[in-house]
Coordinates of C-alpha atoms in Angstrom, one line a residue:
M80 CA -39.5 -65.0 -27.8
N81 CA -43.3 -65.5 -28.3
R82 CA -43.2 -62.2 -30.3
F83 CA -41.1 -64.0 -33.0
A84 CA -43.5 -67.0 -32.8
R85 CA -46.4 -64.5 -33.4
L86 CA -44.6 -62.8 -36.3
A87 CA -43.8 -66.2 -37.9
T88 CA -47.5 -67.2 -37.8
R89 CA -48.6 -64.0 -39.5
L90 CA -45.9 -64.0 -42.2
L91 CA -46.3 -67.7 -43.1
A92 CA -50.1 -67.8 -42.4
V93 CA -50.0 -70.7 -40.0
P94 CA -52.0 -71.3 -36.8
L95 CA -49.0 -72.1 -34.5
G96 CA -45.5 -70.8 -34.1
L97 CA -42.9 -71.6 -31.4
V98 CA -39.4 -71.0 -30.2
W99 CA -38.0 -74.4 -29.1
L100 CA -34.9 -74.2 -26.9
E101 CA -31.9 -76.5 -27.3
P102 CA -32.0 -79.8 -25.3
A103 CA -29.8 -78.5 -22.4
G104 CA -32.3 -75.7 -21.8
E105 CA -35.2 -78.1 -22.1
A106 CA -33.6 -80.5 -19.6
A107 CA -33.2 -77.6 -17.2
G108 CA -36.9 -77.0 -17.2
A109 CA -37.3 -74.6 -20.1
V110 CA -40.5 -74.9 -22.2
P111 CA -41.1 -73.7 -25.7
E112 CA -42.6 -70.2 -26.1
C113 CA -45.6 -70.6 -28.4
W114 CA -48.1 -68.4 -30.2
P115 CA -50.9 -68.3 -29.4
V116 CA -49.8 -68.4 -25.8
G117 CA -50.7 -71.6 -24.1
A118 CA -51.2 -73.6 -27.3
E119 CA -50.2 -77.2 -27.2
P120 CA -48.2 -78.3 -30.3
D121 CA -48.6 -81.7 -31.9
P122 CA -46.4 -84.3 -30.1
A123 CA -44.5 -84.8 -33.4
V124 CA -43.4 -81.1 -33.4
P125 CA -40.7 -81.4 -30.7
A126 CA -39.3 -84.5 -32.5
C127 CA -39.0 -82.4 -35.7
C128 CA -37.3 -79.6 -33.7
R129 CA -34.8 -82.1 -32.4
L130 CA -34.0 -83.2 -36.0
V131 CA -33.3 -79.6 -36.9
A132 CA -31.1 -79.2 -33.9
E133 CA -29.2 -82.4 -34.6
D134 CA -28.6 -81.5 -38.3
G135 CA -28.1 -77.8 -37.7
M136 CA -30.0 -77.3 -41.0
P137 CA -33.5 -75.8 -41.8
R138 CA -36.2 -78.4 -42.3
F139 CA -39.5 -77.8 -44.2
L140 CA -41.8 -80.8 -44.5
S141 CA -45.5 -81.7 -45.0
R142 CA -47.2 -84.9 -44.0
V143 CA -50.6 -86.2 -45.2
G144 CA -52.9 -88.2 -43.0
D145 CA -52.0 -91.6 -44.5
G146 CA -48.3 -91.2 -43.7
S147 CA -47.1 -90.2 -47.2
D148 CA -44.9 -87.2 -47.4
D149 CA -45.1 -84.2 -49.6
G150 CA -41.7 -82.6 -49.6
D151 CA -39.2 -83.6 -47.0
S152 CA -40.0 -86.7 -45.0
D153 CA -40.3 -86.9 -41.2
S154 CA -38.6 -89.7 -39.4
D155 CA -41.1 -90.7 -36.8
G156 CA -42.4 -93.6 -38.9
N157 CA -45.9 -93.3 -37.5
S158 CA -48.3 -93.7 -40.4
D159 CA -51.3 -93.1 -38.1
S160 CA -50.2 -89.6 -37.2
A161 CA -52.5 -86.7 -38.2
A162 CA -51.7 -84.7 -41.2
F163 CA -49.6 -81.5 -40.5
A164 CA -46.9 -79.4 -42.0
F165 CA -43.7 -78.3 -40.2
A166 CA -41.0 -75.7 -40.9
G167 CA -38.0 -75.0 -38.6
V168 CA -34.8 -73.0 -38.8
P169 CA -32.0 -73.4 -36.2
L170 CA -31.2 -70.4 -33.9
V171 CA -27.4 -69.9 -33.7
G172 CA -25.2 -68.1 -31.2
G173 CA -22.3 -65.8 -31.8
S174 CA -19.8 -68.7 -31.8
G175 CA -22.0 -71.0 -34.0
E176 CA -23.5 -72.8 -31.0
L177 CA -27.1 -74.0 -31.2
L178 CA -29.5 -71.9 -29.1
G179 CA -32.8 -73.4 -30.3
V180 CA -35.2 -73.6 -33.2
L181 CA -37.8 -71.2 -34.6
A182 CA -40.6 -73.3 -36.0
V183 CA -44.2 -73.0 -37.4
T184 CA -46.7 -75.8 -37.9
D185 CA -50.0 -76.2 -39.8
H186 CA -52.8 -78.7 -39.3
A187 CA -52.9 -79.5 -43.0
P188 CA -50.3 -80.4 -45.5
R189 CA -48.9 -77.5 -47.5
Q190 CA -46.1 -76.6 -49.9
W191 CA -43.5 -74.2 -48.5
S192 CA -42.6 -71.5 -50.9
E193 CA -39.2 -69.8 -51.4
D194 CA -40.7 -66.7 -49.7
D195 CA -41.7 -68.9 -46.7
V196 CA -38.2 -70.2 -46.4
R197 CA -36.7 -66.7 -46.7
D198 CA -39.1 -65.1 -44.3
L199 CA -38.7 -67.8 -41.7
S200 CA -34.9 -67.7 -42.1
D201 CA -34.9 -63.9 -41.7
L202 CA -37.0 -64.1 -38.6
A203 CA -34.7 -66.8 -37.2
A204 CA -31.7 -64.6 -37.8
A205 CA -33.4 -61.8 -35.9
C206 CA -34.5 -64.1 -33.1
S207 CA -30.9 -65.5 -32.9
A208 CA -29.6 -61.9 -32.5
Q209 CA -32.2 -61.2 -29.8
M210 CA -31.2 -64.4 -27.9
R211 CA -27.6 -63.5 -28.2
M212 CA -28.3 -60.0 -26.9
R213 CA -30.3 -61.5 -24.0
T214 CA -27.4 -63.9 -23.2
R215 CA -24.9 -61.1 -23.3
S216 CA -27.2 -59.0 -21.0
E217 CA -27.5 -61.8 -18.6
T218 CA -23.7 -62.3 -18.7
V219 CA -23.2 -58.5 -18.1
R220 CA -25.7 -58.6 -15.2
Q221 CA -24.0 -61.6 -13.6
A222 CA -20.6 -59.9 -14.1
R223 CA -21.9 -56.6 -12.6
E224 CA -23.3 -58.5 -9.6
A225 CA -20.1 -60.3 -9.2
A226 CA -18.1 -57.0 -9.5
E227 CA -20.4 -55.4 -7.0
G228 CA -20.0 -58.3 -4.6
E229 CA -16.2 -58.2 -5.0
A230 CA -16.2 -54.4 -4.5
T231 CA -18.2 -54.9 -1.3
R232 CA -15.8 -57.5 -0.2
V233 CA -12.8 -55.3 -1.0
H234 CA -14.5 -52.4 0.8
E235 CA -15.0 -54.6 3.9
L236 CA -11.4 -55.8 3.7
L237 CA -10.2 -52.2 3.4
N238 CA -12.3 -51.2 6.4
R239 CA -10.8 -54.1 8.3
S240 CA -7.3 -53.1 7.3
E241 CA -8.0 -49.5 8.5
L242 CA -9.3 -51.0 11.8
L243 CA -6.1 -53.0 12.3
L244 CA -3.9 -50.0 11.4
R245 CA -5.8 -47.8 13.9
A246 CA -5.5 -50.6 16.5
S247 CA -1.7 -50.9 16.0
E248 CA -1.4 -47.1 16.5
D249 CA -4.0 -46.5 19.2
L250 CA -3.0 -49.5 21.4
A251 CA 0.8 -48.8 21.0
D252 CA 0.9 -45.9 23.6
T253 CA -1.7 -47.0 26.2
S254 CA -0.8 -46.1 29.8
G255 CA -2.8 -48.5 31.8
L256 CA -5.6 -51.1 31.8
D257 CA -8.3 -48.6 31.9
D258 CA -6.8 -46.8 28.9
V259 CA -6.6 -50.2 27.0
R260 CA -10.2 -51.0 27.9
R261 CA -11.4 -47.6 26.7
R262 CA -9.5 -47.7 23.4
V263 CA -10.5 -51.3 22.5
G264 CA -14.1 -50.3 23.0
D265 CA -13.7 -47.3 20.8
L266 CA -12.0 -49.3 18.0
V267 CA -14.4 -52.2 17.8
G268 CA -17.6 -50.2 18.5
G269 CA -17.5 -48.3 15.2
D270 CA -16.3 -51.0 12.8
L271 CA -17.4 -54.4 14.0
E272 CA -20.5 -53.0 15.7
P273 CA -20.9 -55.6 18.4
A274 CA -23.8 -55.4 20.8
G275 CA -21.7 -56.6 23.7
I276 CA -18.0 -56.5 24.6
D277 CA -16.2 -58.0 27.5
L278 CA -12.5 -58.0 28.5
V279 CA -11.4 -60.5 31.1
L280 CA -7.9 -61.1 32.6
V281 CA -6.4 -64.0 34.5
R282 CA -5.5 -63.2 38.1
Q283 CA -4.7 -65.8 40.7
G284 CA -6.5 -68.6 38.8
L285 CA -9.7 -66.6 38.3
L286 CA -11.0 -64.5 35.4
H287 CA -11.8 -60.9 36.3
H288 CA -13.8 -58.5 34.2
V289 CA -12.0 -55.2 33.3
T290 CA -14.7 -52.5 33.8
G291 CA -14.8 -48.8 33.8
S292 CA -16.9 -46.1 35.4
A293 CA -17.1 -43.7 32.5
D294 CA -20.6 -42.9 31.2
G295 CA -21.3 -44.6 27.9
D296 CA -18.5 -47.1 28.4
V297 CA -18.8 -49.8 25.8
L298 CA -16.9 -52.4 27.8
G299 CA -18.0 -54.3 30.9
P300 CA -21.3 -55.7 32.1
P301 CA -24.1 -54.4 29.8
S302 CA -26.6 -54.5 32.7
G303 CA -24.6 -52.1 34.7
R304 CA -24.1 -54.7 37.5
P305 CA -20.4 -55.5 38.1
A306 CA -19.9 -59.2 37.2
G307 CA -17.7 -61.0 39.7
P308 CA -14.7 -63.1 39.0
F309 CA -15.3 -66.7 37.8
G310 CA -13.1 -69.8 37.7
L311 CA -10.7 -70.6 34.9
G312 CA -12.0 -74.1 34.8
S313 CA -15.7 -73.0 34.6
H314 CA -18.2 -73.9 31.8
W315 CA -18.2 -70.5 30.2
P316 CA -16.9 -70.5 26.6
V317 CA -14.5 -67.6 27.4
A318 CA -12.9 -69.7 30.1
R319 CA -12.5 -72.5 27.5
A320 CA -10.9 -70.1 25.1
V321 CA -8.3 -69.1 27.7
R322 CA -7.7 -72.8 28.7
E323 CA -7.3 -74.0 25.1
H324 CA -5.5 -70.9 23.8
R325 CA -7.8 -70.7 20.7
M326 CA -10.7 -68.7 19.4
I327 CA -14.1 -70.1 20.5
V328 CA -17.2 -69.0 18.5
V329 CA -20.6 -69.4 20.1
D330 CA -22.9 -69.6 17.1
G331 CA -25.4 -72.3 17.7
P332 CA -29.2 -72.3 17.4
P333 CA -31.0 -70.0 19.9
V334 CA -32.1 -71.7 23.2
E335 CA -34.8 -70.5 25.4
G336 CA -33.8 -68.8 28.6
G337 CA -34.7 -69.8 32.1
A338 CA -37.5 -68.6 34.2
D339 CA -35.6 -65.4 35.1
A340 CA -34.4 -64.8 31.5
A341 CA -35.7 -62.1 29.3
P342 CA -38.5 -63.2 27.0
G343 CA -37.6 -64.5 23.6
P344 CA -34.7 -66.6 22.3
R345 CA -31.1 -66.0 23.2
A346 CA -27.8 -67.6 22.4
T347 CA -25.8 -69.4 25.1
P348 CA -23.8 -66.6 26.9
A349 CA -20.1 -66.7 26.2
T350 CA -19.2 -64.8 29.4
P351 CA -21.1 -63.9 32.6
A352 CA -21.2 -60.3 31.4
F353 CA -23.5 -61.3 28.6
E354 CA -26.2 -62.8 30.7
G355 CA -29.5 -61.1 30.0
L356 CA -28.4 -60.2 26.4
R357 CA -30.0 -62.1 23.5
L358 CA -27.0 -62.5 21.3
A359 CA -26.9 -64.8 18.3
T360 CA -23.1 -65.0 17.9
A361 CA -20.1 -64.4 20.2
A362 CA -16.4 -64.7 19.6
C363 CA -14.0 -65.4 22.5
L364 CA -10.5 -64.3 21.5
P365 CA -7.6 -65.4 23.8
L366 CA -5.0 -62.7 24.6
R367 CA -1.6 -64.4 24.2
G368 CA 1.2 -62.7 26.2
T369 CA 4.9 -63.4 26.3
H370 CA 4.6 -65.9 29.2
G371 CA 1.1 -67.3 28.6
T372 CA -2.5 -66.3 28.0
L373 CA -3.4 -63.1 29.8
G374 CA -7.2 -63.4 29.4
A375 CA -9.7 -63.0 26.6
L376 CA -11.6 -60.4 24.6
V377 CA -15.2 -61.3 23.9
L378 CA -17.4 -59.7 21.2
G379 CA -21.1 -60.5 20.8
W380 CA -23.7 -59.7 18.1
E381 CA -27.5 -59.7 18.2
T382 CA -27.8 -61.1 14.7
P383 CA -25.9 -64.1 13.3
Y384 CA -22.4 -62.9 12.4
E385 CA -20.4 -64.9 9.9
I386 CA -16.8 -65.3 10.9
G387 CA -15.1 -66.6 7.8
V388 CA -11.4 -66.9 7.1
D389 CA -10.8 -63.2 6.5
E390 CA -12.8 -62.1 9.6
R391 CA -11.1 -64.7 11.7
A392 CA -7.7 -63.3 10.7
V393 CA -8.8 -59.8 11.5
L394 CA -10.1 -60.8 15.0
T395 CA -7.0 -62.8 15.7
T396 CA -4.8 -59.8 14.8
L397 CA -6.9 -57.4 16.8
A398 CA -6.6 -59.8 19.8
G399 CA -2.8 -59.8 19.3
Y400 CA -2.6 -56.0 19.5
T401 CA -4.9 -56.0 22.5
A402 CA -2.7 -58.6 24.2
Q403 CA 0.4 -56.5 23.7
A404 CA -1.3 -53.4 25.1
V405 CA -2.6 -55.4 28.1
E406 CA 0.8 -56.9 28.8
R407 CA 2.4 -53.5 28.7
A408 CA -0.3 -52.0 30.9
L409 CA 0.1 -54.7 33.5
H410 CA 3.8 -54.1 33.6
L411 CA 3.3 -50.4 33.9
D412 CA 0.6 -50.8 36.5
E413 CA 2.9 -53.0 38.5
R414 CA 5.7 -50.4 38.3
V415 CA 3.4 -47.6 39.2
T416 CA 2.0 -49.6 42.1
V417 CA 5.5 -50.2 43.5
A418 CA 6.4 -46.6 43.1
R419 CA 3.2 -45.3 44.8
Q420 CA 3.7 -47.8 47.6
L421 CA 7.3 -46.6 48.0
Q422 CA 6.2 -43.0 47.9
R423 CA 3.3 -43.4 50.4
A424 CA 5.5 -45.4 52.7
M425 CA 7.8 -42.3 53.0
L426 CA 4.9 -39.9 53.8
T427 CA 5.0 -39.2 57.5
E428 CA 2.4 -40.2 60.1
L429 CA 2.0 -36.8 61.8
P430 CA 2.9 -36.6 65.5
D431 CA 0.5 -35.7 68.2
V432 CA 1.7 -32.3 69.6
P433 CA -0.1 -30.6 72.5
G434 CA -1.2 -27.1 71.5
L435 CA -1.0 -27.8 67.7
E436 CA -3.4 -29.3 65.2
L437 CA -1.6 -30.9 62.2
S438 CA -3.0 -32.1 58.9
A439 CA -1.5 -33.1 55.6
L440 CA -3.0 -34.0 52.2
Y441 CA -1.1 -35.7 49.3
R442 CA -2.7 -36.0 45.9
P443 CA -0.9 -37.9 43.1
A444 CA -0.9 -36.7 39.5
A445 CA -3.9 -37.5 37.4
R446 CA -2.0 -39.8 35.1
D447 CA -1.2 -43.1 36.6
D448 CA 2.2 -43.4 35.1
M449 CA 3.4 -40.3 36.9
V450 CA 4.8 -40.5 40.4
G451 CA 6.8 -37.7 41.9
G452 CA 9.1 -36.5 44.6
D453 CA 6.7 -34.3 46.6
W454 CA 6.8 -35.0 50.4
Y455 CA 5.9 -33.6 53.8
D456 CA 7.5 -34.4 57.1
A457 CA 7.0 -33.5 60.8
Y458 CA 9.0 -34.8 63.7
P459 CA 10.2 -33.7 67.2
L460 CA 13.5 -31.9 67.4
P461 CA 16.2 -33.1 69.7
V462 CA 16.9 -30.9 72.8
A463 CA 20.3 -29.3 72.6
P464 CA 22.6 -29.8 75.6
G465 CA 21.8 -27.2 78.1
G466 CA 18.9 -25.9 76.0
S467 CA 15.3 -25.3 76.9
A468 CA 13.6 -26.0 73.6
A469 CA 11.6 -29.1 74.7
G470 CA 8.6 -29.7 72.5
A471 CA 10.1 -28.2 69.4
L472 CA 8.9 -29.6 66.1
A473 CA 10.5 -29.8 62.6
L474 CA 8.3 -29.2 59.6
T475 CA 9.2 -29.8 55.9
V476 CA 7.5 -29.6 52.6
G477 CA 9.6 -30.4 49.5
D478 CA 9.6 -31.3 45.9
I479 CA 12.4 -33.4 44.2
T480 CA 12.5 -32.8 40.5
G481 CA 11.0 -35.6 38.3
H482 CA 7.9 -37.7 37.9
D483 CA 9.2 -41.2 38.1
M484 CA 10.4 -43.9 40.5
R485 CA 13.9 -42.3 40.5
A486 CA 12.4 -39.0 41.9
A487 CA 10.4 -41.0 44.5
A488 CA 13.6 -42.8 45.6
L489 CA 15.6 -39.6 45.7
M490 CA 12.9 -38.0 47.8
G491 CA 13.1 -40.8 50.3
Q492 CA 16.9 -40.4 50.6
V493 CA 16.7 -36.6 50.9
R494 CA 13.9 -36.9 53.5
S495 CA 16.0 -39.2 55.7
M496 CA 19.1 -37.2 55.3
L497 CA 17.4 -33.9 56.3
R498 CA 16.0 -35.6 59.5
Q499 CA 19.6 -36.8 60.3
A500 CA 20.9 -33.3 59.7
D501 CA 18.5 -31.9 62.4
H502 CA 19.6 -34.6 64.8
D503 CA 23.3 -34.0 64.1
H504 CA 22.9 -30.3 64.7
P505 CA 20.7 -29.9 67.8
G506 CA 19.8 -26.4 68.8
E507 CA 20.8 -25.0 65.4
G508 CA 18.4 -23.4 62.9
P509 CA 16.7 -25.0 59.8
Q510 CA 19.2 -23.3 57.5
Q511 CA 22.0 -25.3 59.1
A512 CA 20.1 -28.5 58.4
L513 CA 19.5 -27.6 54.7
G514 CA 23.2 -26.7 54.3
A515 CA 24.2 -30.0 55.9
L516 CA 21.9 -31.8 53.5
E517 CA 23.5 -30.1 50.4
R518 CA 27.0 -30.9 51.5
A519 CA 26.1 -34.5 52.2
C520 CA 24.5 -34.9 48.7
R521 CA 27.6 -33.4 47.2
R522 CA 30.0 -35.7 49.1
L523 CA 27.9 -38.7 48.3
N524 CA 27.4 -37.7 44.6
L525 CA 23.6 -37.9 45.1
P526 CA 22.0 -36.1 42.1
A527 CA 19.2 -34.6 44.1
S528 CA 17.6 -31.3 42.9
G529 CA 14.4 -29.5 43.8
T530 CA 12.9 -27.1 46.3
A531 CA 12.0 -27.3 50.0
V532 CA 10.8 -25.3 53.0
H533 CA 12.3 -26.5 56.2
A534 CA 11.0 -25.0 59.5
H535 CA 11.4 -25.3 63.2
L536 CA 8.4 -24.6 65.4
T537 CA 9.1 -23.9 69.1
P538 CA 6.5 -23.2 71.9
A539 CA 6.7 -19.7 73.4
A540 CA 4.8 -17.8 76.1
D541 CA 1.1 -17.1 76.2
G542 CA 0.2 -19.9 73.8
H543 CA 2.3 -18.5 71.0
W544 CA 4.7 -20.6 68.9
Q545 CA 7.9 -19.3 67.3
L546 CA 8.4 -20.2 63.7
R547 CA 11.8 -20.2 62.0
W548 CA 12.1 -21.2 58.4
S549 CA 14.5 -21.5 55.5
N550 CA 13.2 -21.6 52.0
A551 CA 15.2 -23.3 49.2
G552 CA 13.4 -21.9 46.1
H553 CA 10.0 -23.3 47.2
P554 CA 6.6 -21.6 46.9
A555 CA 6.1 -19.2 49.7
P556 CA 4.2 -20.5 52.8
L557 CA 1.1 -18.6 53.9
V558 CA 0.1 -17.7 57.5
V559 CA -3.5 -16.7 58.3
T560 CA -4.3 -15.3 61.8
A561 CA -7.4 -15.7 63.8
D562 CA -8.9 -12.4 62.4
G563 CA -8.5 -13.6 58.8
A564 CA -5.4 -11.6 57.9
V565 CA -3.1 -13.5 55.4
E566 CA 0.7 -13.0 55.2
T567 CA 2.9 -14.5 52.6
L568 CA 6.4 -15.6 53.8
V569 CA 8.1 -14.5 50.7
R570 CA 11.8 -14.6 51.5
H571 CA 13.7 -17.5 49.9
D572 CA 17.1 -18.7 48.8
V573 CA 18.2 -20.6 45.7
L574 CA 16.9 -24.1 45.1
L575 CA 18.6 -27.3 45.9
H576 CA 20.8 -28.6 43.1
H577 CA 23.7 -31.0 43.1
A578 CA 25.6 -28.9 40.6
L579 CA 25.5 -25.8 42.8
T580 CA 28.3 -25.1 45.3
P581 CA 26.6 -25.1 48.8
G582 CA 26.6 -21.6 50.3
P583 CA 25.2 -20.0 53.4
R584 CA 21.4 -20.1 53.7
T585 CA 19.2 -17.6 55.5
C586 CA 16.6 -18.0 58.2
D587 CA 13.6 -15.9 59.0
S588 CA 11.3 -16.0 62.0
R589 CA 7.9 -14.9 63.1
S590 CA 5.5 -15.5 66.0
L591 CA 2.4 -17.6 65.4
P592 CA -0.3 -16.4 67.8
P593 CA -3.1 -18.6 69.1
G594 CA -5.7 -19.4 66.4
S595 CA -3.3 -18.8 63.5
T596 CA -2.7 -21.3 60.7
L597 CA 0.5 -22.0 58.7
L598 CA 0.0 -23.5 55.3
L599 CA 2.9 -25.2 53.4
Y600 CA 2.3 -26.6 49.9
T601 CA 4.1 -27.7 46.7
D602 CA 3.7 -26.2 43.2
G603 CA 1.4 -29.0 42.1
L604 CA -1.4 -27.1 43.9
V605 CA -0.9 -23.7 42.1
E606 CA 0.8 -24.5 38.8
E607 CA -1.4 -25.2 35.8
R608 CA -0.6 -25.2 32.1
G609 CA -1.7 -21.9 30.5
G610 CA -2.3 -20.3 33.9
D611 CA -0.5 -17.7 36.0
I612 CA 1.0 -19.2 39.2
E613 CA 0.9 -15.9 41.0
D614 CA -2.8 -15.5 40.3
N615 CA -3.4 -19.0 41.7
V616 CA -1.4 -18.2 44.8
D617 CA -3.5 -15.1 45.3
R618 CA -6.7 -17.3 45.0
L619 CA -5.2 -19.7 47.5
A620 CA -4.6 -16.8 49.9
Q621 CA -8.2 -15.6 49.4
Q622 CA -9.7 -19.0 50.0
L623 CA -7.6 -19.5 53.1
A624 CA -8.7 -16.1 54.5
A625 CA -12.3 -16.9 53.7
A626 CA -12.3 -20.3 55.5
P627 CA -14.8 -20.4 58.4
A628 CA -13.1 -20.2 61.8
G629 CA -12.7 -23.5 63.5
V630 CA -13.1 -25.6 60.3
P631 CA -11.2 -28.9 60.7
L632 CA -7.8 -28.8 59.0
D633 CA -8.4 -31.9 56.9
A634 CA -11.7 -30.3 55.5
L635 CA -9.9 -27.1 54.9
L636 CA -7.1 -28.8 52.9
R637 CA -9.6 -30.7 50.8
S638 CA -11.5 -27.5 50.1
L639 CA -8.4 -25.7 49.0
L640 CA -7.4 -28.5 46.7
D641 CA -10.8 -28.6 45.1
T642 CA -11.1 -24.9 44.6
V643 CA -7.5 -24.0 43.7
G644 CA -5.9 -27.2 42.4
P645 CA -5.9 -27.8 38.6
R646 CA -8.5 -30.1 37.2
D647 CA -6.1 -32.0 35.0
A648 CA -3.2 -32.4 37.4
R649 CA 0.1 -33.1 35.7
D650 CA 2.0 -33.0 38.9
D651 CA 1.5 -34.4 42.4
A652 CA 0.7 -32.0 45.2
V653 CA 1.2 -31.7 48.9
L654 CA -0.7 -29.5 51.4
F655 CA 0.5 -29.3 55.0
A656 CA -1.2 -27.2 57.6
V657 CA -0.4 -26.4 61.3
R658 CA -2.9 -24.6 63.5
V659 CA -2.0 -23.1 66.8
A660 CA -4.7 -23.8 69.4
A661 CA -6.9 -20.8 70.3
S662 CA -6.3 -19.5 73.8

C-alpha cells in the first residue's frame, strides 16, 4: 500500500501520503502505511481520515495557521493547530464496503486543483482494486488451506474406514488366540502406528498377557521379558478399563521415572508390558464379549496422540471386532482342548513285554482346530482254551476318516470294539477281529470308516517272534532286520467303511528275527500336498535302513518324523515301532 502513498506524493507534489485502514482494521492493530516509510503524520490527519470514512465522500481541505479555512473546513475546532492541507478519497470494496482512505497532506495551505482531485481519485480506484484483490487472495488462501485440511481429514477417515473393513475381514476367520494376536498386531501396526501394543485377557480373576514367540511379533512385552499376570483390581489403567467397561486414555503430563527407569520423561504405564517404554499417550480398550468383558487391547504412542470423537469411534469399533475374534478363539480353543484331551486319553500306555521294545509317537496336525482319528494300540492277547500262546501281543495302528471331534469320538469307539473282538475270539487271527469289528459297526449303525493294520505278535523259538497281520487299506508296514534289509508288507484288503458289506479278510505272517524292527504308521507321516506318497514311503524305508544299530526307538521315531514328515502337517500322524531284542 505504501506504493500508492508514494505515487500520490509524486502526482500531487506533497511531502506525505498514506493509506489509512477502516476503523475495524485500526482497532485490530493495523497502522497506516505511509510514504516516506516511517513518517509520522500530523495528529489531525487521522481525524480527517475518519471524517472521509464516515461520510464516504472525498474531502479536500486547507487550513491556515490561525484556524481559518481555505476551501473545505475541518471539524477539529482547534485554532491553534499548525497550518496544513489534506486530501482524502475513500477506498471501497467490491460490495461498496469501506476499506480505508487514500490521503495526502502538505505542511502549508494549498488549493487543490481538478487534476489533483482526478489524480487522487484514480489512484484511490487502483488502490481499492489492489486491496480487493489482496482480500480475495487471502480468502482463496484460507479456503485452500481449509480444503487441504478437510482433504487430509477425509483421507484419514478413509484410511480408518479401510482399517475397519480389513479388521472385519481379517478377524472374521481367526482360528485361535495366537492367530487373533498376530492379526491384530498386523492391522494396527501399519495404520495407527503405535509404539507399543498389549493384549490382555481375564482368566480366573487375573489379567494375562497374550504373547507369541514369532520373531518381529508386535504384540506382547516390548522388552522381550514375559510379563506375568496381574490383579483385576490393581492400579494399572488397563485393569480399570476392564473393571469399568470403558475406554481409558492415559494422556497426562510426563512424569519422571524411578531410579531403575530409563533416562528421560515417560508417561505413566497403562499396562505392565509398557514398563520401560517412554510413551506419551496410551488407550486401553475393553473387549466386550457376550457374557462380560473378556479383557482389553492397549495401544501406546511415543508422541502425544489426539483421540478425538472420530478416532474414539474407530478404536471402539476395532475393539469390538477384536472382542468377537477373541470370544470365537476362546470357544474354539476350549473345543480343541476337549478334543485333544479325549484323543490323548485314548492313546495307549504301552505294555512292558519281555523280549520286545515298544515305542509310539503321536503328532497332531499343525493347525490347532484339526483333531483326528489316528490311533495306536498294544495289549496282551487272551490265551485260547488249550492253547499255548501265552505272551502274545496285539498291535494296531489305524486312522478314522475326519479331522474333528466326531472322528476322535469314533476312533475311541472303534479302538474299544477291536479290543473286545480280540477278547471275544481268543486264539483266532487278526482278520477275524477286524471282521467282527465291521459286523458290529454295521449292526450298531456306527458310521465308522477309515484304515487300519491289526497284528498279532507271538513269541517263537530262538528269540524269534511270529507276526500275523491283516491290513484294511492302510499304508504298508515296514520291517528292517538287524543287517539293515528293509521289507515292505504290501498285501492289504479294502478299507473299513460302514457302507461296505463285510467280507472275508486275509491274514499274512512272517517271522521277526532278533534285532529286527517293525514300523507301523499312518498316512499323516508320508502324505503331503503336491508330493508323491510312494516317494515319501521310499524315503521312509531308506531312513529306517540307515538308522544306527541300537538307537533307542523313541529317538528313531522322532528322527523319522523330522526327516520324512511334512513341514506344514495338515493331518495328524502316528508312528509305532516294535523291536525284537537281539540274541
